[in-house]
Short mmCIF file of C-alpha atoms (C1' of nucleotides) in Angstrom, two decimals:
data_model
loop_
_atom_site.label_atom_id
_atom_site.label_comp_id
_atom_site.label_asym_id
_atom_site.label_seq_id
_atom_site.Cartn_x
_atom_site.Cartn_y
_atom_site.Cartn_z
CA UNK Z 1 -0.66 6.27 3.81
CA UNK Z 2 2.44 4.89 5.91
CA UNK Z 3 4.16 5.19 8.58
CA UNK Z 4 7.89 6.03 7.82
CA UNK Z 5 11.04 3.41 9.29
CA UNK Z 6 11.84 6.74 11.50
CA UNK Z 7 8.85 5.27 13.60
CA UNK Z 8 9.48 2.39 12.92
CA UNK Z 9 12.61 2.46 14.67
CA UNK Z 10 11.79 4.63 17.20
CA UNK Z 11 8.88 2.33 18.64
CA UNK Z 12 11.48 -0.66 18.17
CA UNK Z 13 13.70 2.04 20.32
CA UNK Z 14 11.35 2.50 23.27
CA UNK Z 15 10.49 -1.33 23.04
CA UNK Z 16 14.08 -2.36 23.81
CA UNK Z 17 14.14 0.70 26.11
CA UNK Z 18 11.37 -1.12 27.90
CA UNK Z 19 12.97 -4.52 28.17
CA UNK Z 20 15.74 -3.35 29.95
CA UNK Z 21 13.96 -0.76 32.29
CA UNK Z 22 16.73 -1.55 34.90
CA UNK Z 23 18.15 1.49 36.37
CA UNK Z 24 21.26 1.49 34.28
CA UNK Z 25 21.08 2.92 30.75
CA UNK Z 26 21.09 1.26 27.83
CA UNK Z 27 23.79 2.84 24.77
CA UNK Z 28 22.36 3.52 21.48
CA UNK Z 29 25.21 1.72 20.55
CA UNK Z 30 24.08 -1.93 22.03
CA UNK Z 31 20.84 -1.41 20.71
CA UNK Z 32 21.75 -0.49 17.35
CA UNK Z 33 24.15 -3.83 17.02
CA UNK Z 34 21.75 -6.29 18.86
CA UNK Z 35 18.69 -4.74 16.64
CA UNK Z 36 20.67 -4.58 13.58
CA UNK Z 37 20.03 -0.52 13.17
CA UNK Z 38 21.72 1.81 11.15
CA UNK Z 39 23.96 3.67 14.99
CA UNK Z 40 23.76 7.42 13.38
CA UNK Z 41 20.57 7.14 12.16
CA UNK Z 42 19.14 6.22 15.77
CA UNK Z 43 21.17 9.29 17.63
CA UNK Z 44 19.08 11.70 15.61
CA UNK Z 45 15.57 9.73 16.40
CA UNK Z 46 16.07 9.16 19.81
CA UNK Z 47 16.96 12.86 19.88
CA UNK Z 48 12.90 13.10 19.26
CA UNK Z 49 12.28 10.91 21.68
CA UNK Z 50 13.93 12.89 24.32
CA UNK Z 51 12.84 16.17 23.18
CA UNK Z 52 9.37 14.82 23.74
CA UNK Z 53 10.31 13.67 27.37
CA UNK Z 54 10.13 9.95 26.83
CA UNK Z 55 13.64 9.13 27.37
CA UNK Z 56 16.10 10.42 29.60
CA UNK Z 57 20.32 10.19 28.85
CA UNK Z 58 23.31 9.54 30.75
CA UNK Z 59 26.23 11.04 29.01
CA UNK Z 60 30.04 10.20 28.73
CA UNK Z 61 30.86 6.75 29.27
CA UNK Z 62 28.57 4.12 30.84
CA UNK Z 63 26.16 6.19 29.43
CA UNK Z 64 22.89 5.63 27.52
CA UNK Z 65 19.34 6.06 27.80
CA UNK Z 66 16.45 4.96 29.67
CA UNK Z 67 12.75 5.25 29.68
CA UNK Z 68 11.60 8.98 31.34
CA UNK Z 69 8.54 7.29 32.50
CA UNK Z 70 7.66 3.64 33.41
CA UNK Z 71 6.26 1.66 30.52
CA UNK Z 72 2.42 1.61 31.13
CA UNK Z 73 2.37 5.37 31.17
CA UNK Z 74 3.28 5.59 27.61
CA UNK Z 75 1.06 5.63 24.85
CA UNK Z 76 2.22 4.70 21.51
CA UNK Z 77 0.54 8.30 20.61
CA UNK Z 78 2.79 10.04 22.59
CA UNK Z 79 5.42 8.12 20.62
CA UNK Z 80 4.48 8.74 16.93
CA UNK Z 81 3.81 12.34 17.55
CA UNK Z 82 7.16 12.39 18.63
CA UNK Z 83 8.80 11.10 15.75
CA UNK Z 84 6.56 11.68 13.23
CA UNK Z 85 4.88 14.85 13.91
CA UNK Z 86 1.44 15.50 14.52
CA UNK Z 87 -0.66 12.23 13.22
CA UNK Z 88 -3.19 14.53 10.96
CA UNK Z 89 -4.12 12.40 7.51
CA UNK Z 90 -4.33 15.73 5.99
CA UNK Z 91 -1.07 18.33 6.10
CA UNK Z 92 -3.60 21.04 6.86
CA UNK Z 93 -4.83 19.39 9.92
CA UNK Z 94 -1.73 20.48 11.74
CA UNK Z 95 -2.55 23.38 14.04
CA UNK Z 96 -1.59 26.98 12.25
CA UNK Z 97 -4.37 28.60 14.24
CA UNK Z 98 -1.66 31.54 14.80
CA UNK Z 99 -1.39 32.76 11.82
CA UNK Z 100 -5.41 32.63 11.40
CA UNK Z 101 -4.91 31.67 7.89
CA UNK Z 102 -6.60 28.50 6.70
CA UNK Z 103 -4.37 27.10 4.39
CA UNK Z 104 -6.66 24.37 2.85
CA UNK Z 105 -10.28 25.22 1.92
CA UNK Z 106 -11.28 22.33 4.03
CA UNK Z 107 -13.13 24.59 6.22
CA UNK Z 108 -15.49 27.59 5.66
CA UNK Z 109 -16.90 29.90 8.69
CA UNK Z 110 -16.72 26.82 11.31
CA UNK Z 111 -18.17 24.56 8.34
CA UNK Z 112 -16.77 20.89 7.03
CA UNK Z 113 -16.43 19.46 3.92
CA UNK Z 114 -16.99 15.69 2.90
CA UNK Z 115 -13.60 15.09 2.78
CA UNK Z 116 -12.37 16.87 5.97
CA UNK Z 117 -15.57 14.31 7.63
CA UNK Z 118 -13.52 11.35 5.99
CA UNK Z 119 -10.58 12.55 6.97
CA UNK Z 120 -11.62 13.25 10.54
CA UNK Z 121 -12.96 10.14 11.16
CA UNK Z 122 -9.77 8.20 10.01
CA UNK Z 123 -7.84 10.28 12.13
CA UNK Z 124 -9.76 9.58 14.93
CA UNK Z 125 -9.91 5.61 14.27
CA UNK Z 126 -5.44 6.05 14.34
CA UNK Z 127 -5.42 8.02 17.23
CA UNK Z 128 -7.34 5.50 19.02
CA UNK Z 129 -5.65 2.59 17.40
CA UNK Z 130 -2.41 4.40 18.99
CA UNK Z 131 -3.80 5.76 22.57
CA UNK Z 132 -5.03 2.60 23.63
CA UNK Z 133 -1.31 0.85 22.93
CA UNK Z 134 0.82 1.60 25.88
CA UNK Z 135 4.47 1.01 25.26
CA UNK Z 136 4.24 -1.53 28.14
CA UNK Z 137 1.65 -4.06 26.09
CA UNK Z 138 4.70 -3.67 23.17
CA UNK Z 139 7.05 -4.77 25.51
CA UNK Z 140 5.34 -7.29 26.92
CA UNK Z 141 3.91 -8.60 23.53
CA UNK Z 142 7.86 -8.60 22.67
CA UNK Z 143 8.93 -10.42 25.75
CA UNK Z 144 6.29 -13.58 24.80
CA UNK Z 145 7.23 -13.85 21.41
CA UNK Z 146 11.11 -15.04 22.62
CA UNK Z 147 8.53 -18.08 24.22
CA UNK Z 148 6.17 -19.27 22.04
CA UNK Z 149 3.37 -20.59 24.27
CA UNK Z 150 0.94 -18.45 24.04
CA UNK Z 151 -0.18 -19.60 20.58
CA UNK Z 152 -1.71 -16.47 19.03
CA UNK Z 153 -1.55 -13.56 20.71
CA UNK Z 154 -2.62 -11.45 18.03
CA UNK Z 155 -6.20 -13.07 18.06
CA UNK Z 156 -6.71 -10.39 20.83
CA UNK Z 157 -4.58 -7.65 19.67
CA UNK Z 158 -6.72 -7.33 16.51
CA UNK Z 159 -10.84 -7.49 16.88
CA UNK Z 160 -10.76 -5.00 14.49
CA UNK Z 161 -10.95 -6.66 11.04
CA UNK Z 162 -13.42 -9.34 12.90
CA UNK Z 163 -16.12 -6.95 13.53
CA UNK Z 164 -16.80 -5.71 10.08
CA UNK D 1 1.20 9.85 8.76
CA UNK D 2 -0.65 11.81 6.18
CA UNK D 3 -3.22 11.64 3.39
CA UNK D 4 -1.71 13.39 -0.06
CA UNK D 5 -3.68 15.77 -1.76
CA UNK D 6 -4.19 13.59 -4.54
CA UNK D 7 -6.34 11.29 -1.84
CA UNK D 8 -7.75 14.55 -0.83
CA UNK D 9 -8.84 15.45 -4.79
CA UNK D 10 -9.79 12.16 -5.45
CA UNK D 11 -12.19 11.58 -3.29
CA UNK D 12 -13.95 15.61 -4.00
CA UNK D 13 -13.98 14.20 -7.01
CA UNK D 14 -15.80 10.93 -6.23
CA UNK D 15 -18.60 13.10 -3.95
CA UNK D 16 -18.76 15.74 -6.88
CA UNK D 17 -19.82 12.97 -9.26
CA UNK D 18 -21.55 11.70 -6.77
CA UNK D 19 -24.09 14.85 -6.32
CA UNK D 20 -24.76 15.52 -10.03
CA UNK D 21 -25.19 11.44 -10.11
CA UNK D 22 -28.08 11.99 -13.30
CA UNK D 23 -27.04 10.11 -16.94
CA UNK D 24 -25.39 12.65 -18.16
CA UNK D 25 -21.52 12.47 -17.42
CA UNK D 26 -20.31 15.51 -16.07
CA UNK D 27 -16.83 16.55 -17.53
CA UNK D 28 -13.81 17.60 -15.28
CA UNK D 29 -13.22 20.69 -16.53
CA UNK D 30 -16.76 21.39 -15.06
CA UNK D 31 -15.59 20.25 -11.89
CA UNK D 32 -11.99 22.10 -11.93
CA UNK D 33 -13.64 25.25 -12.22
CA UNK D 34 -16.43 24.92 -9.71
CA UNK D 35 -13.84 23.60 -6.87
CA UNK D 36 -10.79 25.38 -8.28
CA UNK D 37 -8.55 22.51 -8.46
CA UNK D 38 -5.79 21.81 -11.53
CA UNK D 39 -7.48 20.09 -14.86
CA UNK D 40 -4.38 18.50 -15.61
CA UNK D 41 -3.64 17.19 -12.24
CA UNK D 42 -7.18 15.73 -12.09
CA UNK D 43 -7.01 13.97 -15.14
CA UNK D 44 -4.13 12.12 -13.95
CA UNK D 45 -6.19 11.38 -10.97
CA UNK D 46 -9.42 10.21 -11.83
CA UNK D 47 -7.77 7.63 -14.26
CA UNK D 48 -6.83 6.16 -10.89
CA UNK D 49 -10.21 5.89 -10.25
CA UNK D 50 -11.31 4.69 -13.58
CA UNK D 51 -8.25 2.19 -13.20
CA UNK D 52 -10.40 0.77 -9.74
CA UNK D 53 -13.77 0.94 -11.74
CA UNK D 54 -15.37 3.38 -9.46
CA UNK D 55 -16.05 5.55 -12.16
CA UNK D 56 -16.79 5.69 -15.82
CA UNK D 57 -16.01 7.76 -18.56
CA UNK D 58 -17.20 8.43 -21.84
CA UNK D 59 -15.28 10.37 -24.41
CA UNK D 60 -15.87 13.07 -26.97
CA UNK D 61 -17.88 16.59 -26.70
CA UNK D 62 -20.57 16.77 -24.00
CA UNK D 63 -18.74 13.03 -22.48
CA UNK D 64 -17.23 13.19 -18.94
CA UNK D 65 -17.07 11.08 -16.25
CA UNK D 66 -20.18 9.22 -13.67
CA UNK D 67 -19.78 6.75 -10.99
CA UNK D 68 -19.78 3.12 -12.05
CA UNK D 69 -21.64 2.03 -9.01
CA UNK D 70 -23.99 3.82 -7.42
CA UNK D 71 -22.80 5.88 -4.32
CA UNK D 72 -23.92 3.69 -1.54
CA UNK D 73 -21.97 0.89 -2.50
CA UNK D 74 -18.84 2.32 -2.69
CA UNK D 75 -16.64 2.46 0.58
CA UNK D 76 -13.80 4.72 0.82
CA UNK D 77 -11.67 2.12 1.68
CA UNK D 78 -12.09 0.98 -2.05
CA UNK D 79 -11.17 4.65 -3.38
CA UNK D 80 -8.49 5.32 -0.49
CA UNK D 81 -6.63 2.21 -2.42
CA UNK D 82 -6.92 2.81 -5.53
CA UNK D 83 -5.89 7.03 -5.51
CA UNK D 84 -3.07 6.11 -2.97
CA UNK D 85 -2.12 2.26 -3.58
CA UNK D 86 -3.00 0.11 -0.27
CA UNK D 87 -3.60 1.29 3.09
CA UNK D 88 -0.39 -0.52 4.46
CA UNK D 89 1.36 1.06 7.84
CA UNK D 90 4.24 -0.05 6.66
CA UNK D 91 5.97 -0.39 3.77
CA UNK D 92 6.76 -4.17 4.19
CA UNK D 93 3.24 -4.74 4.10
CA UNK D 94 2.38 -4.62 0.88
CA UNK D 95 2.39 -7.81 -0.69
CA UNK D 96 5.14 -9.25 -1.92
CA UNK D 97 4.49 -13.06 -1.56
CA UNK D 98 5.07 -13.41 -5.28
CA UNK D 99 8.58 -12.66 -3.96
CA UNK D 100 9.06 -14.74 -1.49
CA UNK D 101 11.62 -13.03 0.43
CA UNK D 102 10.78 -10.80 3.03
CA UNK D 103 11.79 -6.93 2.74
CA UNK D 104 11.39 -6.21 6.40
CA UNK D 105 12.77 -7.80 9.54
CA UNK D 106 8.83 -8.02 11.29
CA UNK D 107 8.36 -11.33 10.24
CA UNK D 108 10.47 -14.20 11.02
CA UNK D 109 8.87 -17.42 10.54
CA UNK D 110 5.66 -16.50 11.29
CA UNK D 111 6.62 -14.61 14.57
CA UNK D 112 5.35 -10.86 14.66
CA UNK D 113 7.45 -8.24 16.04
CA UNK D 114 6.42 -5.39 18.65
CA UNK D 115 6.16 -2.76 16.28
CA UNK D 116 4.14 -5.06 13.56
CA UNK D 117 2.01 -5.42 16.36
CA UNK D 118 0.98 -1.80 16.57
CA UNK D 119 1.45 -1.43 13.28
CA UNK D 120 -1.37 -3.94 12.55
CA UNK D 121 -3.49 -2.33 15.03
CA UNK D 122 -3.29 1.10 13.24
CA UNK D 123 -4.06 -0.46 9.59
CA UNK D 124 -6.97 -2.10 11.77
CA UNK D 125 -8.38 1.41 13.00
CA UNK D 126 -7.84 3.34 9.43
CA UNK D 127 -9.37 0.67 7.47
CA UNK D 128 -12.23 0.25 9.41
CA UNK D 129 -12.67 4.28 9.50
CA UNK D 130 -12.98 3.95 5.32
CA UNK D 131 -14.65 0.51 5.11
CA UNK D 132 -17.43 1.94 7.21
CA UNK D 133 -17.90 5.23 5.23
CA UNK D 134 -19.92 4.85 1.87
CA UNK D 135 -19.82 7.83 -0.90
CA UNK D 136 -23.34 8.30 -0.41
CA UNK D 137 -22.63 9.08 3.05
CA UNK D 138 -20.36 11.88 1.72
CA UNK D 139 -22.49 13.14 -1.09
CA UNK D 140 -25.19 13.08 1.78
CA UNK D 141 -23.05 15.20 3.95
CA UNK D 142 -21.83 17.67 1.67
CA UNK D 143 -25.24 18.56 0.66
CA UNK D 144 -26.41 19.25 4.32
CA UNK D 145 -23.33 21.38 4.59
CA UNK D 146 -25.24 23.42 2.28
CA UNK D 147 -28.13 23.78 4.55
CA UNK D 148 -26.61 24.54 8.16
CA UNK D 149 -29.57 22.86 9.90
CA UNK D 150 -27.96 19.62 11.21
CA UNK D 151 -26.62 21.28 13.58
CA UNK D 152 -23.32 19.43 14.34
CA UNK D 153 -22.93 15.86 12.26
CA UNK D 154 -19.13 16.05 13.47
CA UNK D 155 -19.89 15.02 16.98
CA UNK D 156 -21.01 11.34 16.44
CA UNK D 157 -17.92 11.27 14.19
CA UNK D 158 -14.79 12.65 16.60
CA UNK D 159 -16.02 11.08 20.30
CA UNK D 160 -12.22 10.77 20.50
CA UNK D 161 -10.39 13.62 21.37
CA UNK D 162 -13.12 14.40 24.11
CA UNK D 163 -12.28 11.51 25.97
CA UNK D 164 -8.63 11.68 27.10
"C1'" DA Q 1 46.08 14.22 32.58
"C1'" DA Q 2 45.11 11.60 28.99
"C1'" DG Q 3 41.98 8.60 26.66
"C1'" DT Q 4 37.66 6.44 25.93
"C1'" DT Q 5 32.89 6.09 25.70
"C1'" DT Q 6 29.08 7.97 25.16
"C1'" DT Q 7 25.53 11.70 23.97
"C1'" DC Q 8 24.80 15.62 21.05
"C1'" DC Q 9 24.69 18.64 16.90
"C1'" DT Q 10 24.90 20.07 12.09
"C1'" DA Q 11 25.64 19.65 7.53
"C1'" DC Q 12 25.44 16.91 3.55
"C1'" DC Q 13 23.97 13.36 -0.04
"C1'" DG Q 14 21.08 10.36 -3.14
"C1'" DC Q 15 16.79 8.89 -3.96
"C1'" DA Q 16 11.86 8.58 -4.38
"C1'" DT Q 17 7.58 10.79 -4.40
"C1'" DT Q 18 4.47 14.52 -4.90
"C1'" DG Q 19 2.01 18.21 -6.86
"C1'" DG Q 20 1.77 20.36 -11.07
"C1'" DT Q 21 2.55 21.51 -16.20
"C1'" DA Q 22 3.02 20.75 -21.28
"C1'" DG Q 23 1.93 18.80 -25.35
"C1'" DG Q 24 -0.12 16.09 -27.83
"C1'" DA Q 25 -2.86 12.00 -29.35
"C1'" DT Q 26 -7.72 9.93 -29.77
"C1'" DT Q 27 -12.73 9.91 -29.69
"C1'" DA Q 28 -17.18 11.78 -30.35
"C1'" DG Q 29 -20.81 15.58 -31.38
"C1'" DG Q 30 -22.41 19.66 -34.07
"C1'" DC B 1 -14.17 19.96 -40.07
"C1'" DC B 2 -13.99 21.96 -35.74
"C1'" DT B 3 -14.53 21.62 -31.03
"C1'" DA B 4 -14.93 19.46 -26.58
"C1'" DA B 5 -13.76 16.13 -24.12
"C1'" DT B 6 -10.94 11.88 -22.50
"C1'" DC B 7 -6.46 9.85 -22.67
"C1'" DC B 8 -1.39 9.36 -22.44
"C1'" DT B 9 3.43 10.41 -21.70
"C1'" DA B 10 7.10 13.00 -20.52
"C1'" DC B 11 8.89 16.51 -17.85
"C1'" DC B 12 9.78 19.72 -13.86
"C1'" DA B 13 10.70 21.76 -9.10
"C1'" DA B 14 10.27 20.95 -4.45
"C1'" DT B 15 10.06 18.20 -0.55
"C1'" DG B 16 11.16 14.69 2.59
"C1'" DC B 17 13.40 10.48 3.87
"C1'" DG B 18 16.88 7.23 4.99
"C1'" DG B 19 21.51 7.35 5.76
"C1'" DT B 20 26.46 9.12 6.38
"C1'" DA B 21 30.27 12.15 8.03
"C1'" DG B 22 32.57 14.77 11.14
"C1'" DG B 23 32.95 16.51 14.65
"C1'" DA B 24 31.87 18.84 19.69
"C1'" DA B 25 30.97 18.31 24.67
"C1'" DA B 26 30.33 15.49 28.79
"C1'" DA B 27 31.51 11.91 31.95
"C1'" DC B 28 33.85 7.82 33.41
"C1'" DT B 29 38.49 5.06 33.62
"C1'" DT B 30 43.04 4.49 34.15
#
DNA sequence: AAGTTTTCCTACCGCATTGGTAGGATTAGG
DNA sequence: CCTAATCCTACCAATGCGGTAGGAAAACTT
């Protein structure tokens, strides 16, 4: 269970994206140097990114890409089904309802399995991990590591392991 | 982002062993048949399990395999790991202290990237979705599933998708 | 009218992993 | 002994992933 570097450098993507939301686009190139990124690699995942509406381009030269929306408006969702595909822990979560087919035996006449319950429930704890982070808390999280002051901000980010 | 099937088997498995949890060990070829999965895959799987101690095994005609603990104090966190290897977002975060050097470019002297950020928050959701799911809570569910009367146990489970 | 900078597109490659099989050891019961 | 079971290892085909190569097409610059 992990999450491929294809998201990984697509959320690093949109984060930089998000720094410099000025109107001028930013070139896959400048990111790719300043971030240390593999250039060709990046072309085909911000291809997703822009298939999914999250990032508009300026071709020719001068050129680039900028965020499609302002920052807040993004959910990191949106983002890893974009890149990744649909998050579903199980490959026959993803929606083949057309063909009317059920290709795992997960589910029986409208019933549910143990494992499709387990599976269920860890999907939903991902998708909510990843709905309630909006590209604009990454960037900002990103901006106020450059200044170290605020001590730890991940005390905040991460009640999660606390609570159990 | 997706569970393998071997996860998937695995943890049938676990609630199959689970059910018939009497003395007797019950022997995979038993279970093979009566879920129509692969023997020989199995096999390879449950000595996963045997590897994390969540199950026992005892050889010879008439042996098989029973739960070393009893159901409601095993979490699925603890089987998740050991059919899959941890339940790291990324692969960086698997421990490599022993190492020393650092694999991934998240971490810089104790700083935490953007993407770590969410990345953290993620593991944080998915672990807490299998900490706070026991086997017994499976077996228990499975065998309801037999007898449609509770009418829908999903809903307490998926609030999420309602929401947005 | 070049030439340059960019996005865009497609094909390819090596590698690791996965799901699955085969074949055989070893252990225990009848 | 034979059989039923766990064990163990090697192997296989398919898939996907990270990454590269080689261009087009579009837009700005000179």
């Amino acid at each position: 269970m992990i999450f491929t570097t294809k998201a990984e450098y697509g959320v690093r993507l949109l984060v930089e994206l998000g720094r410099q939301s000025s109107e001028s686009p930013v070139s896959l190139k400048a990111i790719a140097e300043s971030e240390g990124l593999p250039l060709a690699y990046l072309e085909r995942i911000v291809a997703l990114l822009k298939r999914a509406d999250l990032v508009e381009s300026t071709r020719g030269a001068h050129g680039g890409y900028r965020l499609a929306r302002s920052a807040d408006t993004i959910t990191m969702d949106e983002a890893v089904v974009a890149l990744e595909g649909s998050v579903a822990p199980m490959a026959c979560f993803v929606d083949d309802s057309d063909d009317g087919r059920v290709l795992c035996s997960h589910v029986e006449d409208g019933e549910t399995c143990a494992t499709k319950f387990l599976w269920l429930r860890v999907q939903g704890g991902v998708n909510d991990a990843l709905r309630r982070t909006t590209l604009a808390e990454l960037v900002d999280f990103s901006s106020r590591q450059a200044v170290p002051a605020g001590a730890s901000p991940l005390g905040a980010a991460l009640p999660i392991h606390t609570a159990a």
